[in-house]
Amino acid sequence: MLELKDRIALVTGAAGGIGFEIAKAFAEAGAKVVLSDLLVKEGTEASERLNAENLETHFIKHDVTNENEWVDVISEISDLFGGLDILVNNAGIIIQKPLNETSLEEWRRVMAVNLDSVFLGTKIASQEIMKRSANSPISGSIINMSSVAGIVGIANNSSYNASKGAVRLLTKSNAMEFSDPSINIRVNSIHPGGINTNMIKNIINTSIKETGATEDEVRSQLEQGHPMQRLGIPEEVAKVALFLASTDSSYMTGSEVVVDGGYTAS
Ligand code: NAD
C-alpha cells in the first residue's frame, strides 16, 4: 500500500469534490493534512469528518488567489506541523461561455483561481517544502490539478482551456527548475476527464439552461463523450494523486497523468 507516513500535505479546494478525496487518501496513508478552501463551514466539517476517523487533519480558510493568504497559510502549517512536503494545487472554477460572450472580468477570475493560484502556491510553498526536501533521499511533491481541458480544446471553454493548458506547462517549467538536488521537489500534473462533483453538476445545469435538454440527456451525452461511457469518481483521481505524492513515483517529474476514461486517447 502507498504510504505517506511522517509527510505533511496541503490540499487546496478540499472542502468537497476531488480535493476532499485527495485529503482523505493522504490522511489514510499516514500524512498530516491541511485542507484549505474558501468555504469555511464545509471545509471545517470535512476536516472534522476525517478527524473522527482518527486521521490527522486541519482546516484553514484560504483564498488561493490572494498572495498574503498563501504566506499566512504556509506559515500556519509550519507552526502547526513543523514543515511541508506535499502541495496539491487543486482549487479551481469553470465558466462556460462562448468566447464572444466572455467578459474580461470572467476571463481574469478563471485565470486568477486556476492559474495565478498555482504560481503563488508553488512560489510560496516551495520555499517551505525545500527546507525538508533539499538533498534529502525523499523529494517534495507538488501536484497541479489540470484537466483534459489542459490538453485538448472544448467549445465554450476558452478561459478554462487556457488556464488549464497554462497549468500543464507551468508544471513542466517548475519541474525543470526544481529537479536540482538542492531543491528536490517533483512537480506533476493530473488531467481528469469528467468527474462526478459539484463542478460537473454546474456544467450539467449550464447545459440544461442553454439547450433545454433534460438532466438525464445531458448526463448521458457527457458520459458517452468518454470511451469508457461513464464519468469518473473523485476517488479515482485521489489514488493517482496519492501515487504522485508518494515515493512510488520517485522518478516522475514534469509528467502529465490523464485520468479520463480514455477521453484524450484518440
Ligand atoms: P468542486 O467545485 O467540487 O471543488 C472545487 C473547490 O475549490 C470548491 O470546494 C471551491 O470552494 C474551491 N475554490 C474555488 N475557488 C477557490 C478559491 N479562490 N480559493 C480556495 N478555494 C476555492 O470541483 P472539483 O471537480 O472537485 O474540482 C477540483 C479540481 O479538479 C479543479 O481544479 C477542477 O478544475 C479540476 N477538474 C475537475 C474535473 C471534473 O470533471 N470535476 C475535471 C477536470 C479537472
CSV table of C-alpha atoms and ligand atoms in Angstrom, one decimal:
chain,number,residue,atom,x,y,z
A,1,MET,CA,0.0,0.0,0.0
A,2,LEU,CA,1.2,3.5,-0.8
A,3,GLU,CA,2.1,5.4,2.3
A,4,LEU,CA,2.8,9.0,3.4
A,5,LYS,CA,3.9,8.3,7.0
A,6,ASP,CA,5.5,11.4,8.5
A,7,ARG,CA,4.6,13.6,5.5
A,8,ILE,CA,2.9,16.9,5.8
A,9,ALA,CA,0.5,18.0,3.0
A,10,LEU,CA,-1.7,20.9,1.9
A,11,VAL,CA,-4.6,20.3,-0.4
A,12,THR,CA,-6.4,23.4,-1.7
A,13,GLY,CA,-10.1,23.4,-2.6
A,14,ALA,CA,-10.5,20.5,-0.2
A,15,ALA,CA,-14.0,21.3,1.2
A,16,GLY,CA,-15.5,18.8,-1.2
A,17,GLY,CA,-15.1,17.1,-4.5
A,18,ILE,CA,-11.7,15.9,-5.7
A,19,GLY,CA,-9.8,17.9,-3.1
A,20,PHE,CA,-11.6,16.3,-0.2
A,21,GLU,CA,-11.0,12.8,-1.5
A,22,ILE,CA,-7.3,13.6,-2.0
A,23,ALA,CA,-7.0,14.9,1.5
A,24,LYS,CA,-8.7,11.7,2.8
A,25,ALA,CA,-6.5,9.4,0.8
A,26,PHE,CA,-3.4,11.3,2.0
A,27,ALA,CA,-4.5,11.2,5.7
A,28,GLU,CA,-5.4,7.5,5.4
A,29,ALA,CA,-1.9,6.9,4.1
A,30,GLY,CA,-0.5,8.4,7.3
A,31,ALA,CA,0.1,12.1,6.3
A,32,LYS,CA,-0.8,15.1,8.4
A,33,VAL,CA,-3.1,17.0,6.0
A,34,VAL,CA,-4.2,20.6,5.9
A,35,LEU,CA,-7.4,21.1,3.9
A,36,SER,CA,-7.9,24.7,2.7
A,37,ASP,CA,-10.9,26.3,0.9
A,38,LEU,CA,-12.9,29.5,0.7
A,39,LEU,CA,-15.9,27.6,2.2
A,40,VAL,CA,-15.4,27.7,5.9
A,41,LYS,CA,-18.4,25.6,7.1
A,42,GLU,CA,-17.9,22.9,4.5
A,43,GLY,CA,-14.2,22.8,5.0
A,44,THR,CA,-14.3,22.6,8.8
A,45,GLU,CA,-16.9,19.9,8.6
A,46,ALA,CA,-14.8,18.0,6.1
A,47,SER,CA,-11.8,18.1,8.3
A,48,GLU,CA,-13.9,17.1,11.4
A,49,ARG,CA,-15.3,14.1,9.5
A,50,LEU,CA,-11.7,12.9,8.8
A,51,ASN,CA,-10.5,13.5,12.3
A,52,ALA,CA,-13.5,11.5,13.6
A,53,GLU,CA,-11.9,8.5,11.8
A,54,ASN,CA,-8.7,9.0,13.8
A,55,LEU,CA,-7.0,10.9,10.9
A,56,GLU,CA,-4.8,13.9,11.5
A,57,THR,CA,-6.2,16.9,9.5
A,58,HIS,CA,-6.8,20.6,10.0
A,59,PHE,CA,-8.8,23.2,8.0
A,60,ILE,CA,-7.6,26.7,7.1
A,61,LYS,CA,-9.7,29.3,5.3
A,62,HIS,CA,-7.8,30.3,2.2
A,63,ASP,CA,-8.5,32.2,-0.9
A,64,VAL,CA,-5.9,30.8,-3.4
A,65,THR,CA,-5.9,34.0,-5.4
A,66,ASN,CA,-4.5,36.0,-2.5
A,67,GLU,CA,-0.7,36.2,-2.1
A,68,ASN,CA,-0.8,37.3,1.6
A,69,GLU,CA,-3.1,34.5,2.5
A,70,TRP,CA,-0.7,32.0,0.9
A,71,VAL,CA,2.1,33.4,3.1
A,72,ASP,CA,-0.1,33.1,6.2
A,73,VAL,CA,-1.4,29.6,5.4
A,74,ILE,CA,2.1,28.2,4.8
A,75,SER,CA,3.4,29.8,8.0
A,76,GLU,CA,0.5,28.4,9.9
A,77,ILE,CA,1.1,24.9,8.6
A,78,SER,CA,4.8,25.2,9.6
A,79,ASP,CA,3.8,26.2,13.1
A,80,LEU,CA,1.2,23.5,13.4
A,81,PHE,CA,3.0,20.5,11.9
A,82,GLY,CA,6.7,21.6,11.6
A,83,GLY,CA,7.0,21.9,7.9
A,84,LEU,CA,5.5,20.9,4.5
A,85,ASP,CA,6.3,18.2,2.0
A,86,ILE,CA,3.4,18.0,-0.4
A,87,LEU,CA,1.2,20.6,-2.1
A,88,VAL,CA,-1.8,19.8,-4.2
A,89,ASN,CA,-3.0,22.9,-6.2
A,90,ASN,CA,-6.5,21.6,-6.6
A,91,ALA,CA,-8.9,24.6,-6.2
A,92,GLY,CA,-10.5,25.6,-9.4
A,93,ILE,CA,-13.6,27.0,-11.1
A,94,ILE,CA,-15.1,26.9,-14.6
A,95,ILE,CA,-17.1,29.5,-16.5
A,96,GLN,CA,-18.5,28.0,-19.7
A,97,LYS,CA,-19.4,30.6,-22.3
A,98,PRO,CA,-18.7,31.3,-26.0
A,99,LEU,CA,-15.6,33.4,-26.3
A,100,ASN,CA,-17.6,36.4,-27.6
A,101,GLU,CA,-19.8,36.4,-24.5
A,102,THR,CA,-16.9,36.0,-22.0
A,103,SER,CA,-16.2,39.3,-20.2
A,104,LEU,CA,-12.6,40.3,-19.3
A,105,GLU,CA,-13.7,40.1,-15.7
A,106,GLU,CA,-14.8,36.5,-16.1
A,107,TRP,CA,-11.6,35.6,-18.0
A,108,ARG,CA,-9.5,37.2,-15.3
A,109,ARG,CA,-11.4,35.4,-12.5
A,110,VAL,CA,-10.9,32.0,-14.1
A,111,MET,CA,-7.2,32.8,-14.6
A,112,ALA,CA,-6.8,34.0,-11.0
A,113,VAL,CA,-8.4,30.9,-9.4
A,114,ASN,CA,-7.0,28.3,-11.8
A,115,LEU,CA,-3.6,29.7,-12.8
A,116,ASP,CA,-2.4,32.5,-10.5
A,117,SER,CA,-3.1,30.2,-7.6
A,118,VAL,CA,-0.6,27.6,-8.9
A,119,PHE,CA,2.0,30.3,-9.5
A,120,LEU,CA,1.5,31.7,-6.0
A,121,GLY,CA,1.2,28.4,-4.3
A,122,THR,CA,4.3,26.9,-5.9
A,123,LYS,CA,6.3,30.0,-5.3
A,124,ILE,CA,5.5,30.3,-1.6
A,125,ALA,CA,5.1,26.7,-0.6
A,126,SER,CA,8.2,25.5,-2.4
A,127,GLN,CA,10.3,27.6,-0.1
A,128,GLU,CA,8.9,25.7,2.9
A,129,ILE,CA,9.0,22.3,1.1
A,130,MET,CA,12.7,22.7,0.1
A,131,LYS,CA,13.7,23.1,3.8
A,132,ARG,CA,13.0,19.4,4.1
A,133,SER,CA,13.5,18.1,0.6
A,134,ALA,CA,16.8,19.7,-0.4
A,135,ASN,CA,19.5,17.0,-0.7
A,136,SER,CA,17.1,14.5,1.0
A,137,PRO,CA,16.5,11.0,-0.2
A,138,ILE,CA,12.8,11.8,-0.4
A,139,SER,CA,11.6,14.5,-2.8
A,140,GLY,CA,9.0,17.1,-2.0
A,141,SER,CA,5.9,16.8,-4.3
A,142,ILE,CA,3.8,19.4,-6.0
A,143,ILE,CA,0.7,18.2,-7.8
A,144,ASN,CA,-1.2,20.5,-10.0
A,145,MET,CA,-4.8,19.7,-11.0
A,146,SER,CA,-5.1,20.5,-14.6
A,147,SER,CA,-7.8,18.8,-16.8
A,148,VAL,CA,-8.3,17.1,-20.1
A,149,ALA,CA,-9.1,20.7,-21.0
A,150,GLY,CA,-5.4,21.4,-20.5
A,151,ILE,CA,-4.7,19.1,-23.4
A,152,VAL,CA,-7.5,19.4,-25.9
A,153,GLY,CA,-9.9,22.2,-26.8
A,154,ILE,CA,-13.5,22.2,-25.7
A,155,ALA,CA,-16.0,24.6,-27.3
A,156,ASN,CA,-17.3,27.4,-25.0
A,157,ASN,CA,-14.4,26.8,-22.6
A,158,SER,CA,-11.8,29.4,-23.6
A,159,SER,CA,-10.9,30.7,-20.2
A,160,TYR,CA,-10.9,27.2,-18.6
A,161,ASN,CA,-9.0,25.7,-21.5
A,162,ALA,CA,-6.4,28.5,-21.4
A,163,SER,CA,-6.0,28.3,-17.7
A,164,LYS,CA,-5.6,24.5,-17.6
A,165,GLY,CA,-3.3,24.5,-20.6
A,166,ALA,CA,-1.1,27.0,-18.8
A,167,VAL,CA,-1.1,24.9,-15.6
A,168,ARG,CA,0.2,22.0,-17.7
A,169,LEU,CA,3.2,23.9,-19.0
A,170,LEU,CA,3.8,25.8,-15.7
A,171,THR,CA,4.1,22.3,-14.2
A,172,LYS,CA,6.8,21.2,-16.7
A,173,SER,CA,8.7,24.5,-16.3
A,174,ASN,CA,8.7,24.2,-12.5
A,175,ALA,CA,9.7,20.5,-12.7
A,176,MET,CA,12.8,21.6,-14.7
A,177,GLU,CA,13.7,24.2,-12.2
A,178,PHE,CA,13.0,22.2,-9.0
A,179,SER,CA,14.7,18.9,-10.1
A,180,ASP,CA,18.1,20.2,-8.9
A,181,PRO,CA,19.1,18.2,-5.8
A,182,SER,CA,19.5,21.4,-3.9
A,183,ILE,CA,15.7,21.9,-4.2
A,184,ASN,CA,14.5,18.3,-5.0
A,185,ILE,CA,10.8,18.9,-5.5
A,186,ARG,CA,8.9,16.8,-8.1
A,187,VAL,CA,6.2,18.7,-9.9
A,188,ASN,CA,3.5,16.8,-11.9
A,189,SER,CA,0.0,17.5,-13.3
A,190,ILE,CA,-3.1,15.4,-13.3
A,191,HIS,CA,-5.6,15.7,-16.1
A,192,PRO,CA,-9.1,14.3,-15.1
A,193,GLY,CA,-11.9,13.8,-17.6
A,194,GLY,CA,-15.5,14.3,-16.3
A,195,ILE,CA,-15.5,13.5,-12.6
A,196,ASN,CA,-18.8,13.4,-10.6
A,197,THR,CA,-18.5,16.5,-8.4
A,198,ASN,CA,-20.3,19.9,-7.9
A,199,MET,CA,-18.3,21.2,-10.9
A,200,ILE,CA,-19.9,18.6,-13.1
A,201,LYS,CA,-23.3,19.4,-11.6
A,202,ASN,CA,-22.7,23.1,-12.6
A,203,ILE,CA,-21.7,22.1,-16.1
A,204,ILE,CA,-24.9,20.0,-16.5
A,205,ASN,CA,-27.1,22.8,-15.2
A,206,THR,CA,-25.5,25.3,-17.6
A,207,SER,CA,-26.1,22.9,-20.5
A,208,ILE,CA,-29.7,22.3,-19.4
A,209,LYS,CA,-30.3,26.1,-19.4
A,210,GLU,CA,-28.7,26.5,-22.8
A,211,THR,CA,-30.2,23.5,-24.7
A,212,GLY,CA,-33.4,22.8,-22.9
A,213,ALA,CA,-32.4,19.1,-22.7
A,214,THR,CA,-33.2,17.1,-19.6
A,215,GLU,CA,-30.6,16.3,-16.9
A,216,ASP,CA,-30.6,12.6,-18.0
A,217,GLU,CA,-29.9,13.6,-21.6
A,218,VAL,CA,-27.1,16.0,-20.7
A,219,ARG,CA,-25.5,13.5,-18.3
A,220,SER,CA,-25.8,10.7,-20.8
A,221,GLN,CA,-24.2,12.9,-23.5
A,222,LEU,CA,-21.3,13.7,-21.1
A,223,GLU,CA,-20.8,10.0,-20.3
A,224,GLN,CA,-20.8,9.0,-23.9
A,225,GLY,CA,-18.1,11.6,-24.6
A,226,HIS,CA,-15.8,9.3,-22.6
A,227,PRO,CA,-14.8,6.0,-24.3
A,228,MET,CA,-15.5,4.2,-21.0
A,229,GLN,CA,-19.0,5.6,-21.2
A,230,ARG,CA,-19.1,6.9,-17.7
A,231,LEU,CA,-17.9,9.7,-15.5
A,232,GLY,CA,-15.1,9.2,-13.1
A,233,ILE,CA,-15.4,9.4,-9.3
A,234,PRO,CA,-13.2,11.6,-7.1
A,235,GLU,CA,-11.6,8.6,-5.5
A,236,GLU,CA,-10.2,7.6,-8.9
A,237,VAL,CA,-8.3,10.9,-9.1
A,238,ALA,CA,-7.3,10.7,-5.5
A,239,LYS,CA,-5.5,7.4,-6.0
A,240,VAL,CA,-3.3,9.0,-8.7
A,241,ALA,CA,-2.6,12.0,-6.5
A,242,LEU,CA,-1.5,9.6,-3.7
A,243,PHE,CA,0.8,7.8,-6.1
A,244,LEU,CA,2.4,11.1,-7.2
A,245,ALA,CA,2.8,12.3,-3.6
A,246,SER,CA,4.4,9.0,-2.5
A,247,THR,CA,7.9,7.7,-3.1
A,248,ASP,CA,6.5,5.1,-5.5
A,249,SER,CA,6.6,7.9,-8.1
A,250,SER,CA,10.2,8.9,-7.1
A,251,TYR,CA,11.5,9.2,-10.7
A,252,MET,CA,8.4,11.1,-12.1
A,253,THR,CA,8.6,14.8,-12.6
A,254,GLY,CA,7.1,17.1,-15.2
A,255,SER,CA,4.7,14.3,-16.2
A,256,GLU,CA,1.1,14.8,-17.1
A,257,VAL,CA,-1.1,11.9,-15.9
A,258,VAL,CA,-4.5,11.5,-17.6
A,259,VAL,CA,-7.4,10.1,-15.5
A,260,ASP,CA,-10.0,10.4,-18.1
A,261,GLY,CA,-11.7,7.2,-19.1
A,262,GLY,CA,-10.0,7.4,-22.5
A,263,TYR,CA,-11.2,11.0,-23.3
A,264,THR,CA,-7.9,12.1,-24.8
A,265,ALA,CA,-6.8,8.7,-26.2
A,266,SER,CA,-8.0,9.3,-29.8
B,1,NAD,P1,-15.6,21.4,-6.9
B,1,NAD,O1,-16.3,22.6,-7.4
B,1,NAD,O2,-16.3,20.3,-6.2
B,1,NAD,O3,-14.4,21.8,-5.9
B,1,NAD,C1,-13.6,22.9,-6.1
B,1,NAD,C2,-13.3,23.5,-4.8
B,1,NAD,O4,-12.4,24.7,-5.0
B,1,NAD,C3,-14.5,24.0,-4.0
B,1,NAD,O5,-14.6,23.5,-2.7
B,1,NAD,C4,-14.4,25.5,-4.0
B,1,NAD,O6,-14.9,26.2,-2.9
B,1,NAD,C5,-12.8,25.7,-4.1
B,1,NAD,N1,-12.5,27.0,-4.5
B,1,NAD,C6,-13.0,27.7,-5.6
B,1,NAD,N2,-12.4,28.9,-5.7
B,1,NAD,C7,-11.5,29.0,-4.6
B,1,NAD,C8,-10.6,30.0,-4.2
B,1,NAD,N3,-10.5,31.2,-4.8
B,1,NAD,N4,-9.8,29.7,-3.1
B,1,NAD,C9,-9.9,28.5,-2.5
B,1,NAD,N5,-10.7,27.5,-2.9
B,1,NAD,C10,-11.5,27.8,-3.9
B,1,NAD,O7,-14.8,20.8,-8.2
B,1,NAD,P2,-13.9,19.6,-8.4
B,1,NAD,O8,-14.5,18.8,-9.6
B,1,NAD,O9,-13.6,18.8,-7.2
B,1,NAD,O10,-12.6,20.3,-8.9
B,1,NAD,C11,-11.3,20.2,-8.3
B,1,NAD,C12,-10.3,20.5,-9.4
B,1,NAD,O11,-10.3,19.5,-10.4
B,1,NAD,C13,-10.4,21.8,-10.1
B,1,NAD,O12,-9.2,22.4,-10.4
B,1,NAD,C14,-11.1,21.4,-11.4
B,1,NAD,O13,-10.8,22.3,-12.5
B,1,NAD,C15,-10.4,20.1,-11.7
B,1,NAD,N6,-11.1,19.2,-12.6
B,1,NAD,C16,-12.4,18.8,-12.4
B,1,NAD,C17,-13.0,18.0,-13.3
B,1,NAD,C18,-14.4,17.5,-13.1
B,1,NAD,O14,-15.0,16.9,-14.0
B,1,NAD,N7,-15.0,17.6,-11.9
B,1,NAD,C19,-12.3,17.6,-14.5
B,1,NAD,C20,-11.1,18.1,-14.7
B,1,NAD,C21,-10.4,18.8,-13.8
